[in-house]
């Protein structure tokens, strides 16, 4: 039986220098990891929050400051932390005027994230935020009817060939093809929800199919080996 907690989401971190040009690279790294974690639906919000936390270091601690981005699961929430070595420059939530060119960073984080805060250690400051993921557990995935159908199929499906019925009508052939398309589509949703590379799986399946087809044609021509 397929278990709900089947996705391993190990904490990861990356050191960076607090420079504006680093933000785009960090956004790409974050998108890649969240995609592998099957958390596609929170990528945009996570990128926005991470960008603001990093920009806060650049603006209030100083360009070139050595910092670290840490991403992990906090129960069913996605937690994003930015560590910097200055415990004195604390981020604050302020009311920025319409014409203000700055001061909106933490307000944006406060609006997008479920919660945020600051932790002060002896030698560093940790600014963090947490985003709701909709997961039932840290290792689960977002509920989706298509994924649920695929899980039922993967748990109980016994491979079977369609009958070679010469009287199979065009309509029944079309219905069978549509059913197969639905099955494949649901399985792809299941793979994506679990952070798998669907293109790689499709390529491998195609290679496997072609090898079996060639083997079958070989046997038909030369007989069993």
Coordinates of C-alpha atoms in Angstrom, one line a residue:
X1 CA 0.0 0.0 0.0
X2 CA 1.3 3.5 -0.9
X3 CA 1.9 5.6 2.2
X4 CA 1.0 9.2 2.7
X5 CA 4.5 10.0 4.0
X6 CA 6.7 9.0 1.1
X7 CA 8.5 12.2 0.1
X8 CA 11.9 12.8 1.7
X9 CA 12.4 16.5 2.1
X10 CA 15.8 16.9 3.7
X11 CA 16.8 20.4 4.9
X12 CA 19.3 22.1 2.6
X13 CA 21.4 25.3 2.8
X14 CA 23.5 27.4 0.5
X15 CA 26.0 30.1 1.4
X16 CA 26.0 33.3 -0.6
X17 CA 27.3 36.9 -0.6
X18 CA 24.6 39.5 0.0
X19 CA 24.7 41.1 -3.5
X20 CA 21.8 42.1 -5.7
X21 CA 23.0 39.8 -8.5
X22 CA 22.9 36.8 -6.1
X23 CA 19.1 37.0 -5.7
X24 CA 18.3 35.7 -9.2
X25 CA 20.6 32.7 -8.7
X26 CA 19.0 31.9 -5.3
X27 CA 15.6 32.1 -6.8
X28 CA 16.6 29.5 -9.4
X29 CA 18.1 27.2 -6.8
X30 CA 14.9 27.5 -4.7
X31 CA 12.7 26.8 -7.6
X32 CA 14.7 23.7 -8.5
X33 CA 14.6 22.3 -5.0
X34 CA 10.9 23.0 -4.4
X35 CA 10.1 21.3 -7.8
X36 CA 12.0 18.2 -6.7
X37 CA 10.0 18.3 -3.4
X38 CA 6.7 18.4 -5.4
X39 CA 5.8 21.8 -3.9
X40 CA 5.2 23.6 -7.3
X41 CA 2.2 25.5 -5.9
X42 CA 4.3 27.5 -3.3
X43 CA 7.3 28.3 -5.6
X44 CA 6.2 31.8 -6.4
X45 CA 5.4 32.8 -2.8
X46 CA 8.6 31.2 -1.6
X47 CA 10.7 33.0 -4.1
X48 CA 9.1 36.3 -3.2
X49 CA 9.7 35.8 0.5
X50 CA 13.2 34.6 0.0
X51 CA 14.0 37.6 -2.2
X52 CA 12.7 40.0 0.4
X53 CA 14.7 38.3 3.3
X54 CA 17.9 38.5 1.2
X55 CA 17.2 42.1 0.1
X56 CA 16.8 43.0 3.8
X57 CA 20.3 41.8 4.5
X58 CA 21.7 43.7 1.5
X59 CA 19.9 46.9 2.5
X60 CA 20.3 46.9 6.3
X61 CA 23.4 44.8 7.0
X62 CA 25.4 45.7 3.9
X63 CA 26.4 44.5 0.5
X64 CA 28.9 41.7 0.4
X65 CA 27.8 40.3 3.8
X66 CA 28.4 36.5 4.0
X67 CA 25.0 34.9 4.5
X68 CA 23.3 31.6 4.3
X69 CA 19.9 30.5 2.9
X70 CA 18.3 27.5 4.7
X71 CA 15.2 25.8 3.5
X72 CA 13.4 23.0 5.4
X73 CA 10.0 21.6 6.5
X74 CA 8.5 22.8 9.8
X75 CA 5.8 20.2 10.3
X76 CA 3.6 20.7 7.2
X77 CA 4.9 24.3 6.6
X78 CA 7.8 25.3 4.3
X79 CA 10.4 27.2 6.4
X80 CA 12.8 29.7 4.8
X81 CA 15.6 31.2 6.8
X82 CA 18.3 33.7 6.0
X83 CA 21.3 33.8 8.3
X84 CA 23.6 36.8 8.6
X85 CA 26.4 37.7 11.1
X86 CA 24.9 41.0 12.4
X87 CA 22.4 40.5 15.3
X88 CA 22.0 44.3 15.7
X89 CA 20.3 45.2 12.4
X90 CA 16.8 43.8 13.1
X91 CA 14.1 43.7 10.4
X92 CA 10.9 45.5 11.3
X93 CA 7.4 45.7 9.9
X94 CA 6.7 49.4 9.0
X95 CA 3.9 51.2 7.3
X96 CA 5.4 52.3 4.0
X97 CA 3.7 55.2 2.2
X98 CA 2.4 55.0 -1.3
X99 CA 5.4 57.0 -2.6
X100 CA 8.0 55.1 -0.5
X101 CA 10.7 53.4 -2.5
X102 CA 11.6 51.1 0.4
X103 CA 10.2 49.6 3.6
X104 CA 7.7 47.2 1.9
X105 CA 10.0 44.1 2.1
X106 CA 8.9 42.7 5.5
X107 CA 5.3 43.9 4.9
X108 CA 5.3 41.7 1.8
X109 CA 6.7 38.8 3.7
X110 CA 4.0 39.4 6.4
X111 CA 1.3 39.4 3.8
X112 CA 2.4 36.3 1.9
X113 CA 3.8 34.0 4.7
X114 CA 1.7 32.4 7.5
X115 CA 4.2 33.7 10.0
X116 CA 7.7 35.2 10.2
X117 CA 10.2 36.2 12.9
X118 CA 13.8 36.8 14.0
X119 CA 16.0 34.6 16.1
X120 CA 19.1 36.1 17.7
X121 CA 22.1 33.9 18.4
X122 CA 25.4 34.9 19.8
X123 CA 27.1 35.3 16.5
X124 CA 24.3 35.7 14.0
X125 CA 20.7 36.7 13.2
X126 CA 18.2 34.3 11.6
X127 CA 15.3 35.9 9.8
X128 CA 12.7 33.3 8.9
X129 CA 9.2 32.8 7.5
X130 CA 6.9 29.9 7.1
X131 CA 4.5 29.2 4.2
X132 CA 1.5 26.8 4.4
X133 CA 1.8 24.0 1.9
X134 CA -1.5 22.2 2.4
X135 CA 0.3 19.0 3.1
X136 CA -1.1 16.5 5.6
X137 CA 2.5 15.7 6.8
X138 CA 6.0 16.8 6.1
X139 CA 6.5 13.9 3.8
X140 CA 3.1 13.9 2.2
X141 CA 1.8 15.6 -0.9
X142 CA -1.1 18.0 -1.7
X143 CA -4.4 16.2 -2.1
X144 CA -5.4 15.9 -5.7
X145 CA -8.2 13.7 -7.1
X146 CA -6.0 12.7 -10.1
X147 CA -3.1 11.7 -7.8
X148 CA -5.5 9.8 -5.5
X149 CA -6.8 7.8 -8.6
X150 CA -3.2 7.1 -9.6
X151 CA -2.3 5.9 -6.1
X152 CA -5.3 3.5 -6.2
X153 CA -4.2 2.3 -9.6
X154 CA -0.6 1.8 -8.5
X155 CA -1.7 0.0 -5.4
X156 CA -4.2 -2.4 -6.9
X157 CA -3.7 -2.5 -10.7
X158 CA -2.7 -5.8 -12.2
X159 CA -1.3 -5.4 -15.8
X160 CA -3.7 -6.8 -18.4
X161 CA -3.7 -6.7 -22.2
X162 CA -6.7 -5.5 -24.1
X163 CA -8.4 -8.5 -25.8
X164 CA -7.4 -8.9 -29.5
X165 CA -11.0 -8.9 -30.6
X166 CA -11.3 -8.4 -34.4
X167 CA -14.9 -7.2 -33.9
X168 CA -13.7 -4.3 -31.6
X169 CA -15.5 -1.3 -32.9
X170 CA -14.0 2.1 -33.7
X171 CA -16.0 3.5 -30.7
X172 CA -14.8 0.9 -28.3
X173 CA -11.2 1.4 -29.5
X174 CA -11.5 5.1 -28.9
X175 CA -12.9 4.6 -25.4
X176 CA -10.1 2.2 -24.6
X177 CA -7.5 4.7 -25.9
X178 CA -9.1 7.5 -23.8
X179 CA -9.0 5.3 -20.7
X180 CA -5.3 4.6 -21.3
X181 CA -4.6 8.3 -21.8
X182 CA -6.4 9.0 -18.5
X183 CA -4.3 6.4 -16.7
X184 CA -1.0 7.7 -18.0
X185 CA -2.0 11.3 -17.2
X186 CA -2.9 10.4 -13.6
X187 CA 0.4 8.5 -13.1
X188 CA 2.3 11.6 -14.4
X189 CA 0.4 13.7 -11.9
X190 CA 1.4 11.2 -9.2
X191 CA 5.1 11.4 -10.2
X192 CA 5.0 15.2 -10.3
X193 CA 3.4 15.4 -6.9
X194 CA 6.2 13.2 -5.5
X195 CA 9.0 15.4 -7.1
X196 CA 9.9 12.9 -9.8
X197 CA 11.2 13.9 -13.2
X198 CA 8.3 13.0 -15.5
X199 CA 10.3 13.5 -18.7
X200 CA 13.0 11.1 -17.6
X201 CA 10.3 8.5 -16.6
X202 CA 8.6 8.9 -20.0
X203 CA 12.0 8.5 -21.8
X204 CA 12.8 5.4 -19.9
X205 CA 9.4 3.9 -20.5
X206 CA 9.7 4.6 -24.2
X207 CA 13.1 3.0 -24.3
X208 CA 11.7 0.0 -22.4
X209 CA 8.7 -0.3 -24.8
X210 CA 10.9 -0.1 -27.9
X211 CA 13.3 -2.7 -26.5
X212 CA 10.4 -5.1 -25.8
X213 CA 8.9 -4.4 -29.2
X214 CA 12.1 -5.2 -31.0
X215 CA 12.5 -8.3 -28.9
X216 CA 9.0 -9.4 -29.8
X217 CA 9.6 -8.8 -33.5
X218 CA 12.9 -10.7 -33.3
X219 CA 11.2 -13.7 -31.8
X220 CA 8.5 -13.6 -34.4
X221 CA 11.1 -13.7 -37.2
X222 CA 13.7 -16.0 -35.7
X223 CA 11.7 -17.9 -33.2
X224 CA 12.4 -18.0 -29.4
X225 CA 16.1 -18.0 -28.4

